C-alpha positions as semicolon CSV with decimal commas, in nm:
position;residue;x (nm);y (nm);z (nm)
1;M;-1,710;-2,414;-0,870
2;A;-1,398;-2,217;-0,967
3;R;-1,582;-1,944;-0,920
4;K;-1,654;-2,079;-0,556
5;D;-1,291;-2,139;-0,451
6;S;-1,147;-1,790;-0,527
7;D;-1,425;-1,620;-0,341
8;R;-1,382;-1,915;-0,047
9;R;-1,025;-1,810;-0,075
10;K;-1,084;-1,417;-0,114
11;K;-1,301;-1,501;0,261
12;I;-1,027;-1,624;0,409
13;L;-0,737;-1,373;0,319
14;E;-0,964;-1,100;0,396
15;A;-1,037;-1,219;0,737
16;A;-0,628;-1,299;0,773
17;V;-0,524;-0,985;0,693
18;I;-0,752;-0,890;1,008
19;T;-0,613;-1,136;1,221
20;F;-0,173;-1,083;1,130
21;A;-0,264;-0,745;1,138
22;E;-0,423;-0,736;1,506
23;H;-0,247;-0,998;1,638
24;G;0,095;-0,991;1,454
25;L;0,284;-1,369;1,221
26;D;0,352;-1,518;1,598
27;G;0,001;-1,493;1,764
28;T;-0,212;-1,609;1,447
29;T;-0,264;-1,921;1,372
30;I;-0,474;-2,117;1,133
31;R;-0,774;-2,230;1,370
32;T;-0,773;-1,794;1,490
33;V;-0,786;-1,641;1,132
34;G;-1,041;-1,991;1,078
35;K;-1,291;-1,825;1,352
36;A;-1,248;-1,533;1,219
37;A;-1,360;-1,589;0,879
38;H;-1,612;-1,929;0,973
39;V;-1,445;-2,179;0,794
40;N;-1,272;-2,498;1,005
41;S;-0,893;-2,535;0,928
42;A;-0,883;-2,815;0,639
43;L;-1,025;-2,557;0,454
44;I;-0,757;-2,304;0,513
45;Y;-0,504;-2,536;0,449
46;Y;-0,685;-2,652;0,135
47;Y;-0,598;-2,293;-0,011
48;F;-0,289;-2,198;0,155
49;E;0,039;-2,476;0,263
50;D;0,117;-2,292;0,636
51;K;0,052;-2,009;0,801
52;R;0,352;-1,804;0,615
53;T;0,245;-1,903;0,296
54;L;-0,130;-1,725;0,457
55;F;0,072;-1,447;0,548
56;S;0,250;-1,381;0,205
57;E;-0,034;-1,390;0,041
58;C;-0,227;-1,143;0,203
59;I;0,102;-0,887;0,178
60;I;0,050;-0,996;-0,213
61;L;-0,378;-0,919;-0,146
62;T;-0,319;-0,602;-0,058
63;I;-0,030;-0,469;-0,229
64;H;-0,255;-0,597;-0,602
65;G;-0,550;-0,408;-0,402
66;L;-0,400;-0,105;-0,416
67;L;-0,247;-0,145;-0,737
68;M;-0,675;-0,174;-0,913
69;H;-0,742;0,077;-0,657
70;L;-0,450;0,288;-0,882
71;Q;-0,544;0,202;-1,219
72;K;-0,941;0,283;-1,194
73;R;-0,817;0,655;-1,068
74;L;-0,588;0,666;-1,341
75;P;-0,592;1,041;-1,481
76;S;-0,440;1,265;-1,744
77;F;-0,172;1,424;-1,617
78;S;-0,128;1,832;-1,656
79;G;0,202;1,855;-1,458
80;P;0,485;1,680;-1,215
81;R;0,260;1,790;-0,911
82;D;-0,087;1,619;-1,027
83;R;0,124;1,316;-1,060
84;I;0,252;1,345;-0,731
85;A;-0,087;1,431;-0,621
86;F;-0,243;1,130;-0,816
87;L;-0,038;0,867;-0,610
88;V;-0,031;1,042;-0,275
89;E;-0,433;1,080;-0,250
90;S;-0,500;0,727;-0,380
91;L;-0,282;0,600;-0,107
92;G;-0,452;0,805;0,106
93;S;-0,824;0,691;-0,014
94;Y;-0,681;0,265;-0,027
95;F;-0,571;0,241;0,316
96;G;-0,871;0,492;0,428
97;A;-1,075;0,213;0,313
98;H;-0,881;-0,035;0,432
99;P;-0,644;0,054;0,741
100;E;-0,580;-0,326;0,837
101;R;-0,379;-0,324;0,544
102;I;-0,199;-0,094;0,664
103;R;-0,088;-0,206;0,964
104;L;-0,056;-0,539;0,765
105;I;0,266;-0,416;0,622
106;L;0,359;-0,233;0,842
107;L;0,422;-0,511;1,076
108;A;0,606;-0,673;0,727
109;I;0,814;-0,434;0,698
110;S;0,921;-0,402;1,002
111;K;0,913;-0,783;1,177
112;H;0,902;-0,997;0,878
113;P;1,102;-0,817;0,569
114;D;1,243;-1,144;0,392
115;L;0,874;-1,291;0,393
116;F;0,774;-0,897;0,262
117;G;1,136;-0,909;-0,034
118;E;0,960;-1,246;-0,089
119;A;0,543;-1,183;-0,184
120;L;0,696;-0,805;-0,374
121;V;0,926;-1,018;-0,573
122;S;0,668;-1,286;-0,642
123;F;0,410;-1,002;-0,717
124;I;0,625;-0,845;-0,968
125;R;0,729;-1,151;-1,121
126;N;0,336;-1,274;-1,230
127;N;0,177;-0,912;-1,311
128;E;0,330;-0,616;-1,574
129;Q;0,061;-0,354;-1,526
130;L;0,243;-0,162;-1,219
131;T;0,126;0,148;-1,219
132;P;0,287;0,368;-1,021
133;L;0,604;0,333;-1,151
134;M;0,469;0,379;-1,484
135;V;0,308;0,643;-1,399
136;L;0,658;0,793;-1,257
137;K;0,858;0,680;-1,567
138;E;0,686;0,851;-1,849
139;G;0,726;1,179;-1,572
140;I;1,064;1,104;-1,602
141;E;1,017;1,074;-1,945
142;K;0,849;1,351;-1,988
143;G;1,150;1,574;-1,850
144;E;0,873;1,683;-1,541
145;L;0,997;1,420;-1,248
146;K;1,431;1,386;-1,126
147;P;1,601;1,123;-1,322
148;M;1,593;0,839;-1,081
149;P;1,583;0,468;-0,995
150;L;1,160;0,407;-0,995
151;V;1,117;0,187;-0,686
152;N;1,359;0,407;-0,485
153;M;1,094;0,725;-0,629
154;W;0,787;0,457;-0,561
155;W;0,949;0,405;-0,170
156;M;1,058;0,728;-0,068
157;I;0,624;0,820;-0,200
158;I;0,448;0,539;-0,038
159;G;0,709;0,465;0,264
160;S;0,630;0,877;0,367
161;A;0,253;0,843;0,258
162;I;0,238;0,502;0,446
163;F;0,370;0,587;0,807
164;T;0,176;1,024;0,793
165;F;-0,107;0,829;0,764
166;H;-0,048;0,569;1,066
167;V;0,055;0,783;1,245
168;S;-0,216;1,067;1,184
169;G;-0,511;0,868;1,478
170;I;-0,180;0,914;1,711
171;I;-0,022;1,247;1,682
172;K;-0,476;1,360;1,664
173;N;-0,478;1,272;2,059
174;I;-0,129;1,461;2,109
175;D;-0,153;1,791;2,410
176;I;0,196;1,959;2,243
177;G;0,196;2,258;2,444
178;R;0,398;2,469;2,324
179;V;0,437;2,370;1,935
180;P;0,162;2,446;1,705
181;K;-0,069;2,177;1,682
182;P;0,031;1,926;1,401
183;V;-0,227;1,886;1,082
184;T;-0,466;1,558;1,136
185;D;-0,735;1,592;0,854
186;T;-0,625;1,365;0,606
187;A;-0,683;1,628;0,312
188;Q;-0,437;1,909;0,455
189;M;-0,180;1,559;0,511
190;I;-0,192;1,471;0,184
191;K;-0,144;1,821;0,014
192;L;0,169;1,851;0,237
193;M;0,306;1,564;0,144
194;T;0,263;1,636;-0,231
195;E;0,440;1,965;-0,164
196;T;0,713;1,776;0,032
197;L;0,741;1,523;-0,179
198;S;0,724;1,688;-0,548
199;D;1,017;1,942;-0,354
200;G;1,229;1,696;-0,348
201;L;1,130;1,495;-0,655
202;V;1,001;1,766;-0,947
203;D;1,253;1,855;-1,188
204;K;1,343;2,210;-1,077
205;T;1,307;2,353;-1,475
206;T;0,994;2,204;-1,548
207;A;0,815;2,303;-1,277
208;T;0,962;2,662;-1,433
209;Q;0,865;2,696;-1,741
210;E;0,477;2,540;-1,644
211;S;0,474;2,826;-1,388
212;K;0,555;3,057;-1,683
């Protein structure tokens, strides 16, 4: 019974992510989520207190999914650029597989920062394995990355990646004219982001020693 409940709850959340991403929090109702998930409203209220709670749980689902994706792909690193490339590439593959989740995160950050903050704090309090922070912390301790607050460093990386991946679908359809054509290939964008972020985050002393 517990497994069945878990499957039903996940089915509702996945449908809600798509619905919220398309219509926003204000434009979504429990009924529309139920229709998308092929369940009645009563079942949604059985699992979630109200629409705001459902929205928060969708944020947590997205964050949890990203961290699990990172954990499964976690390699050994030969240097600081490997660390940054791993994080950027993982963000690209995760949101590439779940574009609705990147739209949900952007919506939450821009229009509902209070709910996003609450969901993020709730998730951190209930999860000890925060893979991206672990990867960055190890890099700082080894002298590969500049010493700075881990959360700030992670948000620089994820903020750059989320925005870049989100707008890639826009810029590929724009005729720039006299301006050089922008890069729209995902692999090339990941490479550019890795190089740009590395310039700001990598400890230059370590990088110089590695190149010798």
